[in-house]
mmCIF file with all atom_site columns, C-alpha atoms in Angstrom:
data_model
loop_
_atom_site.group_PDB
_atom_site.id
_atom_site.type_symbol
_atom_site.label_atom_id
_atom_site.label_alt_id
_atom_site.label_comp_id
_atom_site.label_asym_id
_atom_site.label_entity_id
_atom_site.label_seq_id
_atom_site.pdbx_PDB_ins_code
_atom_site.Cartn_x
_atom_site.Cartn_y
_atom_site.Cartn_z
_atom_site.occupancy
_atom_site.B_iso_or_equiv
_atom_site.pdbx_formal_charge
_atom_site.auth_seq_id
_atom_site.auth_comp_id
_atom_site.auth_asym_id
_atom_site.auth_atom_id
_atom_site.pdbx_PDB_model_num
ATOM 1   C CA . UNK G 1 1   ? 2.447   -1.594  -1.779  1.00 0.00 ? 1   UNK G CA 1
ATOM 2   C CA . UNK G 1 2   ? 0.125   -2.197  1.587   1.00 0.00 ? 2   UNK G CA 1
ATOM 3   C CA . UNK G 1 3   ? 1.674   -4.041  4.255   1.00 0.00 ? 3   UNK G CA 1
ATOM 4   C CA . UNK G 1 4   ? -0.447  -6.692  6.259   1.00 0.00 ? 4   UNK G CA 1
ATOM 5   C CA . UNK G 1 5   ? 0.063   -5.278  9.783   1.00 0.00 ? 5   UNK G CA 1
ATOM 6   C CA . UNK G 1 6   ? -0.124  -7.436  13.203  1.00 0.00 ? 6   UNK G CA 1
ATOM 7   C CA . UNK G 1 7   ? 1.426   -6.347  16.359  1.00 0.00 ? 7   UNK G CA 1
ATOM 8   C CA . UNK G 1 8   ? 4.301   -7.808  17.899  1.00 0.00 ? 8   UNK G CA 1
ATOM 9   C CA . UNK G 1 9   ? 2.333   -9.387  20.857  1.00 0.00 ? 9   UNK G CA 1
ATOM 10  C CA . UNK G 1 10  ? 0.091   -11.094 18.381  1.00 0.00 ? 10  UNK G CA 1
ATOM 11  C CA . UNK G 1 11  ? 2.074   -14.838 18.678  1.00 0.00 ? 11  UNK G CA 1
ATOM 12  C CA . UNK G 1 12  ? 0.464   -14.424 22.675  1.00 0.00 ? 12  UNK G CA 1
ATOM 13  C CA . UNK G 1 13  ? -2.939  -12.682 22.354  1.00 0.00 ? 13  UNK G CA 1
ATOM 14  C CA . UNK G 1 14  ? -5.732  -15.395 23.782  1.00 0.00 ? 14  UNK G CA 1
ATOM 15  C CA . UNK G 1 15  ? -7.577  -15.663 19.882  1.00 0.00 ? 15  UNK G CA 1
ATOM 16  C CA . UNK G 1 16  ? -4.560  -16.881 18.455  1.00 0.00 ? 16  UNK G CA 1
ATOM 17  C CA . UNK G 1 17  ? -3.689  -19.438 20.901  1.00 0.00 ? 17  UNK G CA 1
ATOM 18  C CA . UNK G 1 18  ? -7.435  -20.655 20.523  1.00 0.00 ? 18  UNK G CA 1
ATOM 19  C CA . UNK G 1 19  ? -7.222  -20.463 16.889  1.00 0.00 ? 19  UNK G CA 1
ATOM 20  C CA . UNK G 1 20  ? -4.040  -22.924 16.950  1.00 0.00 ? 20  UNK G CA 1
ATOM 21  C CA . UNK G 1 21  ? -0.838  -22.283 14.345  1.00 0.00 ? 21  UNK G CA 1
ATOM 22  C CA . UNK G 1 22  ? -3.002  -23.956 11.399  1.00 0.00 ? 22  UNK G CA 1
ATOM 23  C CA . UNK G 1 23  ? -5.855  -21.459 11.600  1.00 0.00 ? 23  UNK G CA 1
ATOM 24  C CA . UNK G 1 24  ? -3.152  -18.931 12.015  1.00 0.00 ? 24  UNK G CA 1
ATOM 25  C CA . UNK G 1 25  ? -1.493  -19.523 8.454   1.00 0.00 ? 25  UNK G CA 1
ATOM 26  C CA . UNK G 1 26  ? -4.772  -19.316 7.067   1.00 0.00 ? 26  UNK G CA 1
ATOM 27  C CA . UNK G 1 27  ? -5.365  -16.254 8.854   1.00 0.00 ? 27  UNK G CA 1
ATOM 28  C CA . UNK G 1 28  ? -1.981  -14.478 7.737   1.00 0.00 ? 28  UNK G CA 1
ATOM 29  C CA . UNK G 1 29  ? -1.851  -15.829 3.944   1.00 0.00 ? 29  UNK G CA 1
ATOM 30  C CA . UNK G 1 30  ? -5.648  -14.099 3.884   1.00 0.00 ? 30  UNK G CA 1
ATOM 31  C CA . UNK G 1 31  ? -4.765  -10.902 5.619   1.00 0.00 ? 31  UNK G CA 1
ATOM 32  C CA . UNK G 1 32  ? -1.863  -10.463 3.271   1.00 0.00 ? 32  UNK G CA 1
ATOM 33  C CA . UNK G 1 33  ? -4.298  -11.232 0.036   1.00 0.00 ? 33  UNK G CA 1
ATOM 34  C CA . UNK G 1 34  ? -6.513  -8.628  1.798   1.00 0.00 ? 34  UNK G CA 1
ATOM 35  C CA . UNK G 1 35  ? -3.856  -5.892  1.874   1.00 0.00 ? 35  UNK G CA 1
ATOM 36  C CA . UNK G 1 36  ? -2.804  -6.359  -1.335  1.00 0.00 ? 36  UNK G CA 1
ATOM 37  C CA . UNK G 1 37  ? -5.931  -6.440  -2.972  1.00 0.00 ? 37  UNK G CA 1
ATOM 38  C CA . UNK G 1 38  ? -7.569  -3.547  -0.748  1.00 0.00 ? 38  UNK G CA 1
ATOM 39  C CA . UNK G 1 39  ? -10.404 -5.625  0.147   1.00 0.00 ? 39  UNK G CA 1
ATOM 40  C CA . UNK G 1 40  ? -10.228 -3.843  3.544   1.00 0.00 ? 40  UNK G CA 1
ATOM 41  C CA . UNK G 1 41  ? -10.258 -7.310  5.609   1.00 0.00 ? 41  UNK G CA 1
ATOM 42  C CA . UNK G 1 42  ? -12.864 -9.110  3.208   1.00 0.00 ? 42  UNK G CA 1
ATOM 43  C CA . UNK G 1 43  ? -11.680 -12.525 2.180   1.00 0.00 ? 43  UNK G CA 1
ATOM 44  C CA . UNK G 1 44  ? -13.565 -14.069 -0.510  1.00 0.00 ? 44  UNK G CA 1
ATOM 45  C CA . UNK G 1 45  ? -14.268 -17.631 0.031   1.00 0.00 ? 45  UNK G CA 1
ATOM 46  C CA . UNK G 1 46  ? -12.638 -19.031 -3.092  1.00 0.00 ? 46  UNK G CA 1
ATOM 47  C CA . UNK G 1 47  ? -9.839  -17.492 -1.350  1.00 0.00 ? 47  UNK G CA 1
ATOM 48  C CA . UNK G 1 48  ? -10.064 -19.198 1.605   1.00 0.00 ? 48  UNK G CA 1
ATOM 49  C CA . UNK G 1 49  ? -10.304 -22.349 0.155   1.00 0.00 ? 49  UNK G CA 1
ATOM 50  C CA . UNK G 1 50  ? -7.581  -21.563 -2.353  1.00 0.00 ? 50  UNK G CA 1
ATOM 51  C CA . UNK G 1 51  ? -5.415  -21.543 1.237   1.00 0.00 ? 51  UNK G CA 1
ATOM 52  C CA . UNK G 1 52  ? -7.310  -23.545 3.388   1.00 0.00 ? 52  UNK G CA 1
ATOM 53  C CA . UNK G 1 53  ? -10.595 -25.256 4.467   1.00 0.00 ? 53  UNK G CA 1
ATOM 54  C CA . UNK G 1 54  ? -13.997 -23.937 5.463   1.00 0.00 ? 54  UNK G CA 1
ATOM 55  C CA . UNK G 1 55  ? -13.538 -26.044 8.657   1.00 0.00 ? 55  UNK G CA 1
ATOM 56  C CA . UNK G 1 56  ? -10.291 -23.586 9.481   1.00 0.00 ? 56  UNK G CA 1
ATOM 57  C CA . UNK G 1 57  ? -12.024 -20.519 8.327   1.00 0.00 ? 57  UNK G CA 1
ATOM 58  C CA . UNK G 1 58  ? -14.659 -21.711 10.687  1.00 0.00 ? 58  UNK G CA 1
ATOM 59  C CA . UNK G 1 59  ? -12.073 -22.190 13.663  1.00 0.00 ? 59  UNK G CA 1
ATOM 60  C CA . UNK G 1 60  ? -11.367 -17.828 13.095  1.00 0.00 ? 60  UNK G CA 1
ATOM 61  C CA . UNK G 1 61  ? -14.951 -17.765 13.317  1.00 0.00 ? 61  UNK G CA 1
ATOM 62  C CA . UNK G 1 62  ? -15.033 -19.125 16.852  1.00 0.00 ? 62  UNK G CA 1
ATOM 63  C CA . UNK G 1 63  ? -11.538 -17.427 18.023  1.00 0.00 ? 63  UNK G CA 1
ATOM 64  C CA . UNK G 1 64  ? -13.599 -14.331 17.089  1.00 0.00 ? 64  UNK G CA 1
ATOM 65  C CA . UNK G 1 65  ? -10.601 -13.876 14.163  1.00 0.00 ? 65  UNK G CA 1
ATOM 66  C CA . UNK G 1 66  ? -13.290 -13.847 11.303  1.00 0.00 ? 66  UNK G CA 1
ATOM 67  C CA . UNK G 1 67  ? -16.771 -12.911 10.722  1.00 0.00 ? 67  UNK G CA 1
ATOM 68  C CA . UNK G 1 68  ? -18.724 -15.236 8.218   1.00 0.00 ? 68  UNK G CA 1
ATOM 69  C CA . UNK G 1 69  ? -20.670 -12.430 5.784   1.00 0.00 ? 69  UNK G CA 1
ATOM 70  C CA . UNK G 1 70  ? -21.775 -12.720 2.041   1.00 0.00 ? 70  UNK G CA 1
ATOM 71  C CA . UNK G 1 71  ? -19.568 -14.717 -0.432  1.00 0.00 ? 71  UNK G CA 1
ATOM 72  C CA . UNK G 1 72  ? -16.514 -14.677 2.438   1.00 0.00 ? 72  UNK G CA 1
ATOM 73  C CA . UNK G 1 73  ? -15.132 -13.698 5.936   1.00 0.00 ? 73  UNK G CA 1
ATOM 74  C CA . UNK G 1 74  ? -14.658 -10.409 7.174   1.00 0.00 ? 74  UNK G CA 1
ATOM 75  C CA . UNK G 1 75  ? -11.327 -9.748  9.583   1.00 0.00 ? 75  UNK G CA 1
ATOM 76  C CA . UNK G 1 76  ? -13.052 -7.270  11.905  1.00 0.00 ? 76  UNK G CA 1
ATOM 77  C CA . UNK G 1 77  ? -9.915  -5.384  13.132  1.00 0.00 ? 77  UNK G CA 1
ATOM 78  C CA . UNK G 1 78  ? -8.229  -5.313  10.032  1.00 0.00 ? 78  UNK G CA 1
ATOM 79  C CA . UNK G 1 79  ? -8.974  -1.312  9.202   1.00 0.00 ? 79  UNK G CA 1
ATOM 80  C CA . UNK G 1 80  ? -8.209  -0.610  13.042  1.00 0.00 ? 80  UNK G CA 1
ATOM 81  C CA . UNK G 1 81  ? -4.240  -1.741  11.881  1.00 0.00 ? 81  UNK G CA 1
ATOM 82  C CA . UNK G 1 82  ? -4.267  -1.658  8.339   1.00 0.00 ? 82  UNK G CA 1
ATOM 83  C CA . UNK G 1 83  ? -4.886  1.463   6.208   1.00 0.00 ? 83  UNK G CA 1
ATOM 84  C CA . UNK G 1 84  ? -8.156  1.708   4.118   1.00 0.00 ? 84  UNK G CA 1
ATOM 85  C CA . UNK G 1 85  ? -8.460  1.211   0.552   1.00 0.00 ? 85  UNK G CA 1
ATOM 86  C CA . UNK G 1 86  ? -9.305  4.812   0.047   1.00 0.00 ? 86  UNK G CA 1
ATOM 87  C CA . UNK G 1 87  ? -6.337  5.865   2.106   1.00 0.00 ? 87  UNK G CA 1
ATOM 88  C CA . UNK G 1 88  ? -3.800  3.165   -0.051  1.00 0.00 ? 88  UNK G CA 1
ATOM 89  C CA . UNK G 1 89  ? -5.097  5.117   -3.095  1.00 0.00 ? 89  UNK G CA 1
ATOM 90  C CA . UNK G 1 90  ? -4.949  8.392   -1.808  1.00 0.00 ? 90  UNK G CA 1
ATOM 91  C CA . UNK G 1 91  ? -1.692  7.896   -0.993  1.00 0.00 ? 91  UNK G CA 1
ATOM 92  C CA . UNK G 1 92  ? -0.549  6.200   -4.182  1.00 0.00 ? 92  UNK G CA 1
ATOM 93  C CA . UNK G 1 93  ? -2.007  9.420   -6.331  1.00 0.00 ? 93  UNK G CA 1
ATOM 94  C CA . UNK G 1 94  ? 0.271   11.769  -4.013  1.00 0.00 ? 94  UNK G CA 1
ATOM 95  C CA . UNK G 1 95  ? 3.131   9.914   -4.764  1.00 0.00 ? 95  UNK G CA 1
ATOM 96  C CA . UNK G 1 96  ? 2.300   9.886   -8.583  1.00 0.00 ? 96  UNK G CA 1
ATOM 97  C CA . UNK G 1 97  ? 1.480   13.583  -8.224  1.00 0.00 ? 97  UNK G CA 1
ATOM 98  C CA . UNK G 1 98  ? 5.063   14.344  -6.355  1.00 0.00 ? 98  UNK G CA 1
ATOM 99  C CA . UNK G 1 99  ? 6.645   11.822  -8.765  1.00 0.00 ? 99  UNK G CA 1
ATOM 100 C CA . UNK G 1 100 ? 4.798   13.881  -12.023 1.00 0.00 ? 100 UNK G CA 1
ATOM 101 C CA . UNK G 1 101 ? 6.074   17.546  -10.783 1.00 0.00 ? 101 UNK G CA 1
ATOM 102 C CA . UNK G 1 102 ? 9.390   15.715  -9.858  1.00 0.00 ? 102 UNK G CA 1
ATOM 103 C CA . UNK G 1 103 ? 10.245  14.541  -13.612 1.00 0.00 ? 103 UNK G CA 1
ATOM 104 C CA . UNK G 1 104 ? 8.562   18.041  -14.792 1.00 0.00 ? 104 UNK G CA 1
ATOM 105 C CA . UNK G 1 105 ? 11.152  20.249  -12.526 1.00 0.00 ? 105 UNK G CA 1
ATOM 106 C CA . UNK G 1 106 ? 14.129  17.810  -14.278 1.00 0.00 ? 106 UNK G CA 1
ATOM 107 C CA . UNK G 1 107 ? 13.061  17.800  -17.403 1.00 0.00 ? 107 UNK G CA 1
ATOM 108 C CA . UNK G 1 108 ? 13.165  21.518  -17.361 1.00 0.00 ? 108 UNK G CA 1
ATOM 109 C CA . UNK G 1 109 ? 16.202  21.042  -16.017 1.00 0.00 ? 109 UNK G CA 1
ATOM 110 C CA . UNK G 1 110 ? 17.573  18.798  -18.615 1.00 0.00 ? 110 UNK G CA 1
ATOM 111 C CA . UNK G 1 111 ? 15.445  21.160  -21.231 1.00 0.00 ? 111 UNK G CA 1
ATOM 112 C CA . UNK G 1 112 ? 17.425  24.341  -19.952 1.00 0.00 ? 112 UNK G CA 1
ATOM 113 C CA . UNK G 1 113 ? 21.096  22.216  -20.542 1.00 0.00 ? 113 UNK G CA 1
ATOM 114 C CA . UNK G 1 114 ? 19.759  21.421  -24.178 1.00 0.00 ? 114 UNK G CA 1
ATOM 115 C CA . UNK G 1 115 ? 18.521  25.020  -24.873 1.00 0.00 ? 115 UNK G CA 1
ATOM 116 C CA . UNK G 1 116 ? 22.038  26.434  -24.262 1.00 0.00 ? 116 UNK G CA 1
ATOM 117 C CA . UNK G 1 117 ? 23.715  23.986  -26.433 1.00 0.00 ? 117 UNK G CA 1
ATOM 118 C CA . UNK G 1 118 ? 22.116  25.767  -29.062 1.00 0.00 ? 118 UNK G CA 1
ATOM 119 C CA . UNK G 1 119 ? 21.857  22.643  -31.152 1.00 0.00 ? 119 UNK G CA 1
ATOM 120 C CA . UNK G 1 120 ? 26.068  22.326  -31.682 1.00 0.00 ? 120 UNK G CA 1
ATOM 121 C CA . UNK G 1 121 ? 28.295  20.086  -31.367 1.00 0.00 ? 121 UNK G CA 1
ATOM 122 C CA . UNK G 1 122 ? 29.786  20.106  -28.178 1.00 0.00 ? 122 UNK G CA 1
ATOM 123 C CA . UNK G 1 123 ? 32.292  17.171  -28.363 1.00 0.00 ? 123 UNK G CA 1
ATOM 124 C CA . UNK G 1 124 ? 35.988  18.236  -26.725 1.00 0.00 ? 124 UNK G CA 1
ATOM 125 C CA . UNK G 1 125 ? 38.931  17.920  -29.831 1.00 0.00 ? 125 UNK G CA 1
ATOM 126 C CA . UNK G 1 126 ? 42.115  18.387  -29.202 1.00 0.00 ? 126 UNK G CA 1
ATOM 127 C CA . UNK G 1 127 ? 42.212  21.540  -30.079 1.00 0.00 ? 127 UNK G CA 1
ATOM 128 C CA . UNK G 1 128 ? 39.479  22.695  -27.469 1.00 0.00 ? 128 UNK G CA 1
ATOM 129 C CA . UNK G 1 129 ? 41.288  20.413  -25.072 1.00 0.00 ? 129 UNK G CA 1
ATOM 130 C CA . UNK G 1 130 ? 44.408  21.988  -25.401 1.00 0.00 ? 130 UNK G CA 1
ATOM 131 C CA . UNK G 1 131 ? 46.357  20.045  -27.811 1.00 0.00 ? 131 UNK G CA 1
ATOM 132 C CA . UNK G 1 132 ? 47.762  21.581  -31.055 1.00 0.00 ? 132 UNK G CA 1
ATOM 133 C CA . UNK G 1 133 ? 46.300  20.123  -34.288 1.00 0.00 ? 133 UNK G CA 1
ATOM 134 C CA . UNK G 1 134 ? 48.712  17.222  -35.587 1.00 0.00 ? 134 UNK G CA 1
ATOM 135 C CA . UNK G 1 135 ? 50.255  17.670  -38.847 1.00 0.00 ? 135 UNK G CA 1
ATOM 136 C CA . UNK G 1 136 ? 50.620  14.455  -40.427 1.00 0.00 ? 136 UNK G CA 1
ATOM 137 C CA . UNK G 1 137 ? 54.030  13.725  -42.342 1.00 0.00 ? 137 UNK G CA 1
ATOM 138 C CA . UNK G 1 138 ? 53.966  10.758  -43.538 1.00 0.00 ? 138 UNK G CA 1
ATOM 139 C CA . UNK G 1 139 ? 53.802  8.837   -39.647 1.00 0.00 ? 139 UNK G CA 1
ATOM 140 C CA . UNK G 1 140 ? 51.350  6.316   -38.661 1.00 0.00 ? 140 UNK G CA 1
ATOM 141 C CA . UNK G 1 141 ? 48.704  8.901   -36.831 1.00 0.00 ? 141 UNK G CA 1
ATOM 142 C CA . UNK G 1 142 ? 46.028  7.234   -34.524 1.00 0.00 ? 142 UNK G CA 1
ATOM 143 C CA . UNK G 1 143 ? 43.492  5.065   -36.474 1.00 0.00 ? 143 UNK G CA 1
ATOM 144 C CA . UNK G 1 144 ? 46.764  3.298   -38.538 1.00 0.00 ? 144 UNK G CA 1
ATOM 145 C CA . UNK G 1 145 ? 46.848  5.022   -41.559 1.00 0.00 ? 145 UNK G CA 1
ATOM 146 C CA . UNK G 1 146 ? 49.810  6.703   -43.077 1.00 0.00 ? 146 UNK G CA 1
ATOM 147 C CA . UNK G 1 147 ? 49.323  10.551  -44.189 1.00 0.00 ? 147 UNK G CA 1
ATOM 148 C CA . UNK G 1 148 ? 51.889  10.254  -46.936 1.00 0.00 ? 148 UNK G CA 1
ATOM 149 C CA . UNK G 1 149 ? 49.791  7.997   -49.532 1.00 0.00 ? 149 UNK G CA 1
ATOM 150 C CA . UNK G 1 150 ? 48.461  11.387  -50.518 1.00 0.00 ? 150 UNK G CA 1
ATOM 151 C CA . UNK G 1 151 ? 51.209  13.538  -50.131 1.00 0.00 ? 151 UNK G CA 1
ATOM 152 C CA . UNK G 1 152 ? 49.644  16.005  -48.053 1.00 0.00 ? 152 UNK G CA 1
ATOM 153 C CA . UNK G 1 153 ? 49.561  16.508  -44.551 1.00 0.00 ? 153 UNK G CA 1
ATOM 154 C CA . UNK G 1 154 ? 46.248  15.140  -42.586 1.00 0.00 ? 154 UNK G CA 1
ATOM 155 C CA . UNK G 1 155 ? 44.847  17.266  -39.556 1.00 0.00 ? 155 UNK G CA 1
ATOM 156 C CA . UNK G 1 156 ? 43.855  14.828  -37.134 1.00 0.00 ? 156 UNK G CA 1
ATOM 157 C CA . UNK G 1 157 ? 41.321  15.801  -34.279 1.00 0.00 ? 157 UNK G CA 1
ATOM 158 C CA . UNK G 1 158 ? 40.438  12.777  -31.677 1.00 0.00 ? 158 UNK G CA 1
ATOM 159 C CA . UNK G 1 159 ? 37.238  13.077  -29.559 1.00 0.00 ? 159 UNK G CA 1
ATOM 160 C CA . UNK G 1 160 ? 37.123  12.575  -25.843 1.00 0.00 ? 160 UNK G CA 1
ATOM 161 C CA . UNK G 1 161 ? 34.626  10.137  -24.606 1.00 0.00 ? 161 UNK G CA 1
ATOM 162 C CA . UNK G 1 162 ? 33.291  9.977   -21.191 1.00 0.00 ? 162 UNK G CA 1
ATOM 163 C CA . UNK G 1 163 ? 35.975  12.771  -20.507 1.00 0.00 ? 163 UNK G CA 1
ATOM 164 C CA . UNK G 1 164 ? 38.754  11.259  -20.971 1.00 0.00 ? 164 UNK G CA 1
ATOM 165 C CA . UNK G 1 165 ? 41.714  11.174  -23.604 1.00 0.00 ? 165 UNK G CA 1
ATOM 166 C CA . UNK G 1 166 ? 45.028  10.280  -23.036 1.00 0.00 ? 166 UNK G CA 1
ATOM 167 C CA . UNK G 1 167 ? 44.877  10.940  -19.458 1.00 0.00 ? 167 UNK G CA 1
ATOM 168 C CA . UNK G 1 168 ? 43.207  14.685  -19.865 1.00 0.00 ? 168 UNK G CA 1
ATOM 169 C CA . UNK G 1 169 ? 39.722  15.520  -18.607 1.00 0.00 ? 169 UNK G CA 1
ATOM 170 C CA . UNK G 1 170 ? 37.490  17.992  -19.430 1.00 0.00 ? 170 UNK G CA 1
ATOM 171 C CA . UNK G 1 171 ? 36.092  18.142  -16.201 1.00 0.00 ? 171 UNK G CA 1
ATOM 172 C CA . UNK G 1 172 ? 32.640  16.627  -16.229 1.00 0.00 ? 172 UNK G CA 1
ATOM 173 C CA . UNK G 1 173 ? 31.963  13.673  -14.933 1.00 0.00 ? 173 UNK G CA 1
ATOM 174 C CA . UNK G 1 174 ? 30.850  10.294  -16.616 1.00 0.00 ? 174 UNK G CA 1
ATOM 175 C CA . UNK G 1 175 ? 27.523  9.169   -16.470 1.00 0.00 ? 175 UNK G CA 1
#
């Protein structure tokens, strides 16, 4: 986004003083419609009226704020504080370029993580973890079920999510 640039002596130059703090608003709301519509300091005169009056565009006029030209006003410094059009574009299709190769390099990234999964299952049990598997004999085990309706012991594997089980971490971090 294009910033609508003045100087910091601009409250005190001689043009706005003759233009008068009315003529002034105008002046800004327009030269921030200008910068974000790359007009490069064109004002359109719906615009102007959309803001203001023809009688305060005409006030910039005689400051020497505004030129009156086809369909509008022109701010005749604008481009010698304000970047171009072309150069707002330019620099927007740089970023999108450095953005594109950006998200290329980490998808490969993320690509190269997925490739040596291999497509398994990579989820941390308590037996990776470091637990011995839990032979159920007839004792409540975690999700509240009894082994012994069956009369067989139950293996029971829990699995760790965001890294964490009982207090033990695998290591990575949590997203």
């Amino acid at each position: 986004m294009p910033w609508f640039r003045l100087e910091d002596s601009f409250h005190s130059h001689p043009k706005v003083i003759k233009a008068g703090n009315e003529a002034i608003g105008l002046y800004v709301r327009c030269g921030t419609y200008a910068a974000q519509h790359l007009t490069d300091g064109f004002i359109p005169e719906h615009v102007v009226l959309l803001y203001g009056s023809r009688a305060l565009a005409d006030v910039l006029v005689r400051a020497g704020l505004w030129r009156r030209t086809r369909g509008g006003w022109r701010m005749p410094d604008y481009l010698d504080y304000n970047p171009s059009r072309e150069a707002v574009e330019k620099e927007r299709r740089a970023r999108a370029e450095r953005q594109a190769r950006w998200r290329e390099k980490r998808r490969g990234r993320d690509r190269s993580v997925t490739n040596n999964r291999h497509g398994r299952d990579h989820s941390v049990t308590s037996e990776s973890a470091g637990f011995s598997p839990v032979e159920n004999s007839g004792s409540p085990v975690g999700n509240g079920e009894s082994a012994g309706r069956s009369g067989r012991g139950r293996r029971v594997t829990r699995r760790v999510t965001n890294g964490v089980t009982n207090g033990v971490s695998n290591a990575s971090p949590s997203r």
